[in-house]
GROMACS .gro file of C-alpha atoms in nm:
model
  313
    1UNK     CA    1  -3.460   1.333   0.617
    2UNK     CA    2  -3.333   1.215   0.259
    3UNK     CA    3  -3.400   0.826   0.243
    4UNK     CA    4  -3.088   0.578   0.134
    5UNK     CA    5  -3.271   0.456  -0.138
    6UNK     CA    6  -3.278   0.890  -0.277
    7UNK     CA    7  -2.934   0.870  -0.162
    8UNK     CA    8  -2.785   0.613  -0.315
    9UNK     CA    9  -2.974   0.565  -0.637
   10UNK     CA   10  -3.046   0.938  -0.738
   11UNK     CA   11  -2.746   1.155  -0.839
   12UNK     CA   12  -2.827   1.462  -0.884
   13UNK     CA   13  -2.733   1.533  -0.478
   14UNK     CA   14  -2.417   1.459  -0.589
   15UNK     CA   15  -2.409   1.646  -0.947
   16UNK     CA   16  -2.471   1.949  -0.660
   17UNK     CA   17  -2.251   1.944  -0.408
   18UNK     CA   18  -1.945   1.851  -0.696
   19UNK     CA   19  -2.035   2.199  -0.897
   20UNK     CA   20  -2.076   2.359  -0.602
   21UNK     CA   21  -1.764   2.278  -0.407
   22UNK     CA   22  -1.512   2.211  -0.654
   23UNK     CA   23  -1.600   2.523  -0.843
   24UNK     CA   24  -1.488   2.876  -0.653
   25UNK     CA   25  -1.719   3.181  -0.815
   26UNK     CA   26  -1.725   2.967  -1.139
   27UNK     CA   27  -1.274   2.898  -1.053
   28UNK     CA   28  -1.136   2.616  -0.985
   29UNK     CA   29  -1.012   2.544  -0.648
   30UNK     CA   30  -0.678   2.660  -0.562
   31UNK     CA   31  -0.429   2.538  -0.236
   32UNK     CA   32  -0.625   2.754   0.008
   33UNK     CA   33  -0.922   2.579  -0.071
   34UNK     CA   34  -0.830   2.263   0.058
   35UNK     CA   35  -0.916   2.323   0.446
   36UNK     CA   36  -1.256   2.385   0.383
   37UNK     CA   37  -1.300   2.111   0.086
   38UNK     CA   38  -1.174   1.878   0.321
   39UNK     CA   39  -1.493   1.978   0.578
   40UNK     CA   40  -1.731   1.994   0.297
   41UNK     CA   41  -1.641   1.572   0.207
   42UNK     CA   42  -1.650   1.517   0.568
   43UNK     CA   43  -2.045   1.624   0.612
   44UNK     CA   44  -2.117   1.536   0.247
   45UNK     CA   45  -1.987   1.149   0.409
   46UNK     CA   46  -2.184   1.167   0.684
   47UNK     CA   47  -2.536   1.285   0.519
   48UNK     CA   48  -2.520   1.000   0.245
   49UNK     CA   49  -2.446   1.270  -0.057
   50UNK     CA   50  -2.179   0.967  -0.202
   51UNK     CA   51  -2.402   0.713  -0.154
   52UNK     CA   52  -2.463   0.763  -0.532
   53UNK     CA   53  -2.073   0.680  -0.588
   54UNK     CA   54  -2.088   0.371  -0.315
   55UNK     CA   55  -2.394   0.183  -0.487
   56UNK     CA   56  -2.275   0.231  -0.795
   57UNK     CA   57  -1.937   0.082  -0.713
   58UNK     CA   58  -2.123  -0.282  -0.602
   59UNK     CA   59  -2.254  -0.299  -0.863
   60UNK     CA   60  -2.011  -0.546  -1.047
   61UNK     CA   61  -2.028  -0.347  -1.391
   62UNK     CA   62  -1.684  -0.225  -1.641
   63UNK     CA   63  -1.726   0.126  -1.442
   64UNK     CA   64  -1.773  -0.003  -1.089
   65UNK     CA   65  -1.384   0.051  -1.042
   66UNK     CA   66  -1.410   0.435  -1.106
   67UNK     CA   67  -1.677   0.479  -0.880
   68UNK     CA   68  -1.529   0.281  -0.604
   69UNK     CA   69  -1.206   0.526  -0.701
   70UNK     CA   70  -1.378   0.854  -0.610
   71UNK     CA   71  -1.564   0.715  -0.365
   72UNK     CA   72  -1.216   0.642  -0.147
   73UNK     CA   73  -1.071   0.955  -0.308
   74UNK     CA   74  -1.329   1.205  -0.208
   75UNK     CA   75  -1.378   1.032   0.162
   76UNK     CA   76  -1.026   1.043   0.252
   77UNK     CA   77  -1.018   1.375   0.239
   78UNK     CA   78  -1.282   1.450   0.444
   79UNK     CA   79  -1.092   1.192   0.655
   80UNK     CA   80  -0.859   1.421   0.812
   81UNK     CA   81  -1.127   1.563   1.008
   82UNK     CA   82  -1.309   1.243   1.135
   83UNK     CA   83  -0.960   1.160   1.214
   84UNK     CA   84  -0.903   1.515   1.413
   85UNK     CA   85  -1.226   1.408   1.642
   86UNK     CA   86  -1.064   1.067   1.689
   87UNK     CA   87  -0.728   1.251   1.814
   88UNK     CA   88  -0.938   1.484   2.002
   89UNK     CA   89  -1.061   1.137   2.161
   90UNK     CA   90  -0.744   0.930   2.137
   91UNK     CA   91  -0.590   1.260   2.370
   92UNK     CA   92  -0.782   1.210   2.643
   93UNK     CA   93  -0.721   0.842   2.679
   94UNK     CA   94  -0.352   0.869   2.659
   95UNK     CA   95  -0.301   1.105   2.948
   96UNK     CA   96  -0.503   0.853   3.183
   97UNK     CA   97  -0.223   0.579   3.009
   98UNK     CA   98   0.051   0.857   3.027
   99UNK     CA   99  -0.038   0.931   3.438
  100UNK     CA  100   0.041   0.534   3.464
  101UNK     CA  101   0.411   0.573   3.351
  102UNK     CA  102   0.375   0.567   2.971
  103UNK     CA  103   0.613   0.786   2.755
  104UNK     CA  104   0.655   0.810   2.408
  105UNK     CA  105   1.017   0.704   2.278
  106UNK     CA  106   1.128   0.794   1.916
  107UNK     CA  107   1.296   0.549   1.709
  108UNK     CA  108   1.619   0.572   1.507
  109UNK     CA  109   1.521   0.578   1.097
  110UNK     CA  110   1.678   0.256   0.918
  111UNK     CA  111   2.011   0.354   0.803
  112UNK     CA  112   1.997   0.321   0.374
  113UNK     CA  113   2.249   0.065   0.251
  114UNK     CA  114   2.333  -0.044  -0.122
  115UNK     CA  115   2.097  -0.272  -0.261
  116UNK     CA  116   2.281  -0.556  -0.418
  117UNK     CA  117   2.083  -0.624  -0.710
  118UNK     CA  118   2.292  -0.816  -0.941
  119UNK     CA  119   2.345  -0.718  -1.330
  120UNK     CA  120   2.087  -0.859  -1.506
  121UNK     CA  121   2.241  -1.034  -1.786
  122UNK     CA  122   2.249  -1.363  -2.015
  123UNK     CA  123   2.549  -1.511  -1.805
  124UNK     CA  124   2.371  -1.430  -1.428
  125UNK     CA  125   2.012  -1.459  -1.537
  126UNK     CA  126   2.114  -1.858  -1.705
  127UNK     CA  127   2.225  -1.893  -1.352
  128UNK     CA  128   2.002  -1.780  -1.174
  129UNK     CA  129   1.686  -1.954  -1.359
  130UNK     CA  130   1.918  -2.280  -1.359
  131UNK     CA  131   1.870  -2.243  -0.962
  132UNK     CA  132   1.502  -2.248  -1.016
  133UNK     CA  133   1.390  -2.499  -1.300
  134UNK     CA  134   1.595  -2.818  -1.250
  135UNK     CA  135   1.521  -2.981  -1.567
  136UNK     CA  136   1.620  -2.854  -1.934
  137UNK     CA  137   1.238  -2.847  -2.050
  138UNK     CA  138   1.122  -2.639  -1.743
  139UNK     CA  139   1.383  -2.366  -1.830
  140UNK     CA  140   1.305  -2.394  -2.267
  141UNK     CA  141   0.929  -2.351  -2.072
  142UNK     CA  142   1.005  -2.107  -1.863
  143UNK     CA  143   1.231  -1.886  -2.151
  144UNK     CA  144   0.878  -1.962  -2.384
  145UNK     CA  145   0.727  -1.782  -2.110
  146UNK     CA  146   0.958  -1.470  -2.027
  147UNK     CA  147   0.911  -1.384  -2.376
  148UNK     CA  148   0.521  -1.414  -2.422
  149UNK     CA  149   0.480  -1.182  -2.130
  150UNK     CA  150   0.797  -0.923  -2.062
  151UNK     CA  151   1.076  -0.798  -2.253
  152UNK     CA  152   1.377  -0.850  -2.075
  153UNK     CA  153   1.619  -0.542  -2.161
  154UNK     CA  154   1.314  -0.391  -2.008
  155UNK     CA  155   1.367  -0.543  -1.688
  156UNK     CA  156   1.743  -0.503  -1.681
  157UNK     CA  157   1.702  -0.161  -1.728
  158UNK     CA  158   1.437  -0.160  -1.500
  159UNK     CA  159   1.622  -0.336  -1.163
  160UNK     CA  160   1.939  -0.143  -1.274
  161UNK     CA  161   1.707   0.174  -1.199
  162UNK     CA  162   1.613  -0.033  -0.903
  163UNK     CA  163   1.975  -0.129  -0.789
  164UNK     CA  164   2.101   0.310  -0.743
  165UNK     CA  165   1.796   0.290  -0.477
  166UNK     CA  166   1.906   0.229  -0.132
  167UNK     CA  167   1.806  -0.081   0.050
  168UNK     CA  168   1.655   0.032   0.410
  169UNK     CA  169   1.393  -0.135   0.706
  170UNK     CA  170   1.046  -0.119   0.670
  171UNK     CA  171   0.898   0.106   0.909
  172UNK     CA  172   0.678  -0.156   1.082
  173UNK     CA  173   0.973  -0.416   1.052
  174UNK     CA  174   1.217  -0.141   1.281
  175UNK     CA  175   0.905  -0.106   1.561
  176UNK     CA  176   0.887  -0.470   1.590
  177UNK     CA  177   1.305  -0.535   1.567
  178UNK     CA  178   1.282  -0.219   1.881
  179UNK     CA  179   1.042  -0.497   2.042
  180UNK     CA  180   1.279  -0.742   2.007
  181UNK     CA  181   1.555  -0.584   2.173
  182UNK     CA  182   1.391  -0.425   2.491
  183UNK     CA  183   1.155  -0.688   2.519
  184UNK     CA  184   0.893  -0.401   2.503
  185UNK     CA  185   0.506  -0.517   2.590
  186UNK     CA  186   0.171  -0.408   2.464
  187UNK     CA  187  -0.105  -0.278   2.646
  188UNK     CA  188  -0.339  -0.576   2.505
  189UNK     CA  189  -0.050  -0.840   2.430
  190UNK     CA  190  -0.348  -1.046   2.290
  191UNK     CA  191  -0.399  -0.809   2.035
  192UNK     CA  192  -0.024  -0.696   1.883
  193UNK     CA  193  -0.150  -0.512   1.608
  194UNK     CA  194   0.094  -0.226   1.435
  195UNK     CA  195  -0.074   0.049   1.236
  196UNK     CA  196   0.062   0.197   0.915
  197UNK     CA  197  -0.052   0.416   0.689
  198UNK     CA  198  -0.064   0.161   0.415
  199UNK     CA  199  -0.099  -0.204   0.433
  200UNK     CA  200   0.201  -0.397   0.416
  201UNK     CA  201   0.456  -0.471   0.145
  202UNK     CA  202   0.449  -0.869   0.067
  203UNK     CA  203   0.821  -0.905   0.228
  204UNK     CA  204   0.726  -0.718   0.582
  205UNK     CA  205   0.375  -0.919   0.596
  206UNK     CA  206   0.547  -1.254   0.581
  207UNK     CA  207   0.793  -1.118   0.851
  208UNK     CA  208   0.502  -1.071   1.099
  209UNK     CA  209   0.345  -1.373   0.999
  210UNK     CA  210   0.641  -1.544   1.093
  211UNK     CA  211   0.729  -1.380   1.375
  212UNK     CA  212   0.708  -1.633   1.698
  213UNK     CA  213   0.567  -1.326   1.907
  214UNK     CA  214   0.226  -1.373   1.655
  215UNK     CA  215   0.168  -0.999   1.613
  216UNK     CA  216  -0.138  -0.908   1.473
  217UNK     CA  217  -0.172  -0.976   1.081
  218UNK     CA  218  -0.221  -0.638   0.886
  219UNK     CA  219  -0.370  -0.618   0.553
  220UNK     CA  220  -0.130  -0.618   0.295
  221UNK     CA  221  -0.110  -0.509  -0.068
  222UNK     CA  222   0.193  -0.777  -0.171
  223UNK     CA  223   0.376  -0.611  -0.340
  224UNK     CA  224   0.762  -0.689  -0.324
  225UNK     CA  225   0.994  -0.400  -0.310
  226UNK     CA  226   1.347  -0.446  -0.449
  227UNK     CA  227   1.479  -0.247  -0.174
  228UNK     CA  228   1.364  -0.420   0.099
  229UNK     CA  229   1.545  -0.525   0.395
  230UNK     CA  230   1.579  -0.699   0.675
  231UNK     CA  231   1.697  -0.520   1.034
  232UNK     CA  232   2.090  -0.591   1.154
  233UNK     CA  233   2.112  -0.809   1.400
  234UNK     CA  234   2.402  -0.711   1.636
  235UNK     CA  235   2.626  -0.897   1.869
  236UNK     CA  236   2.443  -0.717   2.172
  237UNK     CA  237   2.115  -0.782   2.081
  238UNK     CA  238   1.925  -0.971   2.297
  239UNK     CA  239   1.883  -1.334   2.153
  240UNK     CA  240   2.098  -1.214   1.929
  241UNK     CA  241   2.208  -1.582   1.762
  242UNK     CA  242   1.821  -1.705   1.776
  243UNK     CA  243   1.735  -1.389   1.585
  244UNK     CA  244   2.039  -1.436   1.328
  245UNK     CA  245   1.898  -1.795   1.277
  246UNK     CA  246   1.507  -1.683   1.236
  247UNK     CA  247   1.623  -1.445   0.939
  248UNK     CA  248   1.847  -1.665   0.771
  249UNK     CA  249   1.469  -1.900   0.826
  250UNK     CA  250   1.287  -1.626   0.700
  251UNK     CA  251   1.460  -1.556   0.398
  252UNK     CA  252   1.477  -1.951   0.320
  253UNK     CA  253   1.098  -1.947   0.332
  254UNK     CA  254   1.071  -1.663   0.094
  255UNK     CA  255   1.301  -1.788  -0.169
  256UNK     CA  256   1.108  -2.106  -0.198
  257UNK     CA  257   0.782  -1.972  -0.230
  258UNK     CA  258   0.839  -1.677  -0.476
  259UNK     CA  259   1.020  -1.933  -0.668
  260UNK     CA  260   0.737  -2.177  -0.613
  261UNK     CA  261   0.544  -1.918  -0.764
  262UNK     CA  262   0.695  -1.903  -1.046
  263UNK     CA  263   0.701  -2.213  -1.149
  264UNK     CA  264   0.286  -2.241  -1.103
  265UNK     CA  265   0.322  -1.850  -1.283
  266UNK     CA  266   0.484  -2.064  -1.617
  267UNK     CA  267   0.282  -2.372  -1.570
  268UNK     CA  268  -0.047  -2.182  -1.615
  269UNK     CA  269   0.103  -1.931  -1.844
  270UNK     CA  270  -0.065  -1.586  -1.658
  271UNK     CA  271   0.038  -1.315  -1.769
  272UNK     CA  272   0.140  -1.047  -1.561
  273UNK     CA  273  -0.084  -0.872  -1.304
  274UNK     CA  274  -0.182  -0.500  -1.359
  275UNK     CA  275  -0.032  -0.265  -1.098
  276UNK     CA  276  -0.259  -0.150  -0.784
  277UNK     CA  277  -0.178   0.156  -0.562
  278UNK     CA  278   0.004   0.069  -0.282
  279UNK     CA  279  -0.300   0.235  -0.048
  280UNK     CA  280  -0.708   0.265  -0.093
  281UNK     CA  281  -0.661   0.679  -0.229
  282UNK     CA  282  -0.456   0.508  -0.543
  283UNK     CA  283  -0.214   0.698  -0.505
  284UNK     CA  284   0.146   0.465  -0.534
  285UNK     CA  285   0.489   0.528  -0.453
  286UNK     CA  286   0.652   0.253  -0.710
  287UNK     CA  287   0.489   0.386  -1.075
  288UNK     CA  288   0.775   0.510  -1.262
  289UNK     CA  289   0.975   0.744  -1.165
  290UNK     CA  290   0.864   0.666  -0.829
  291UNK     CA  291   0.730   0.996  -0.731
  292UNK     CA  292   0.328   1.098  -0.686
  293UNK     CA  293   0.252   1.370  -0.953
  294UNK     CA  294  -0.023   1.572  -0.769
  295UNK     CA  295  -0.312   1.673  -0.961
  296UNK     CA  296  -0.261   2.073  -0.917
  297UNK     CA  297  -0.622   2.143  -1.133
  298UNK     CA  298  -0.939   2.039  -1.204
  299UNK     CA  299  -1.070   2.094  -1.552
  300UNK     CA  300  -1.404   2.190  -1.655
  301UNK     CA  301  -1.423   1.836  -1.923
  302UNK     CA  302  -1.379   1.637  -1.557
  303UNK     CA  303  -1.720   1.755  -1.447
  304UNK     CA  304  -1.869   1.614  -1.782
  305UNK     CA  305  -1.696   1.319  -1.775
  306UNK     CA  306  -1.819   1.271  -1.452
  307UNK     CA  307  -2.149   1.325  -1.516
  308UNK     CA  308  -2.139   1.101  -1.845
  309UNK     CA  309  -1.998   0.818  -1.603
  310UNK     CA  310  -2.309   0.861  -1.373
  311UNK     CA  311  -2.547   0.856  -1.602
  312UNK     CA  312  -2.417   0.487  -1.792
  313UNK     CA  313  -2.431   0.351  -1.434
   0.00000   0.00000   0.00000
């Protein structure tokens, strides 16, 4: 068996695997080859073939993020196999649970509704700035910050594009709202964790933080989405008056927090953060057009670039 030091410092094991698995008879892989590639990634992750990538990603050099992203992407390809194995075990466990009377119920999807974003022109922007920054010198400082780091025309166009997207309630909030309406219980009320395919956004995370039922806090990528919406409170909902008041407190808290963060950003002259992906796979739903463009081919220069990347470590 290969020792850990061999796996994490010698790139030849990964070179050989990559050239062997990402090409078939000298040609790039096709869609029909993907199941086999997923299985190969599963075994490569298990036997330590990806160890060189994990090792180089933790060394603190400028190429570290590239190693980390490649490691996570390849590991996620094999994750399909690992999750299938877990699903088999889960099915066996769930059979016992369903014998106790548990049932699976679908929850209605969120109905998209118009996004109430205002048109950003000089007059409306001036009103917003005046509400956030009380003093005249603070407003001057904000406009200086805005002109230094941002393009107002681009922001206006971006907001108008966002306005065309209809607002909806995110999946984890829909589920919490369902539990609110029917006073549902967890199997373990000390661990109220709601699993999602991606980390929670900024507003979902804040909503869960402030919920009185003390749900287990999920990971979060802290992105703020314009088309996010609260669940609708109906008069026949359980505790509808309390829920409406809670939603109002939530909106006030988030507004105050965001305004405070903006004031701190302006005071410290902080540049905007770089875009980052919603998930560790690097695929994001919010870049540019809002659509993920899958890579369909792997070219020969990718091999050369990868070889150079590993040799520089």
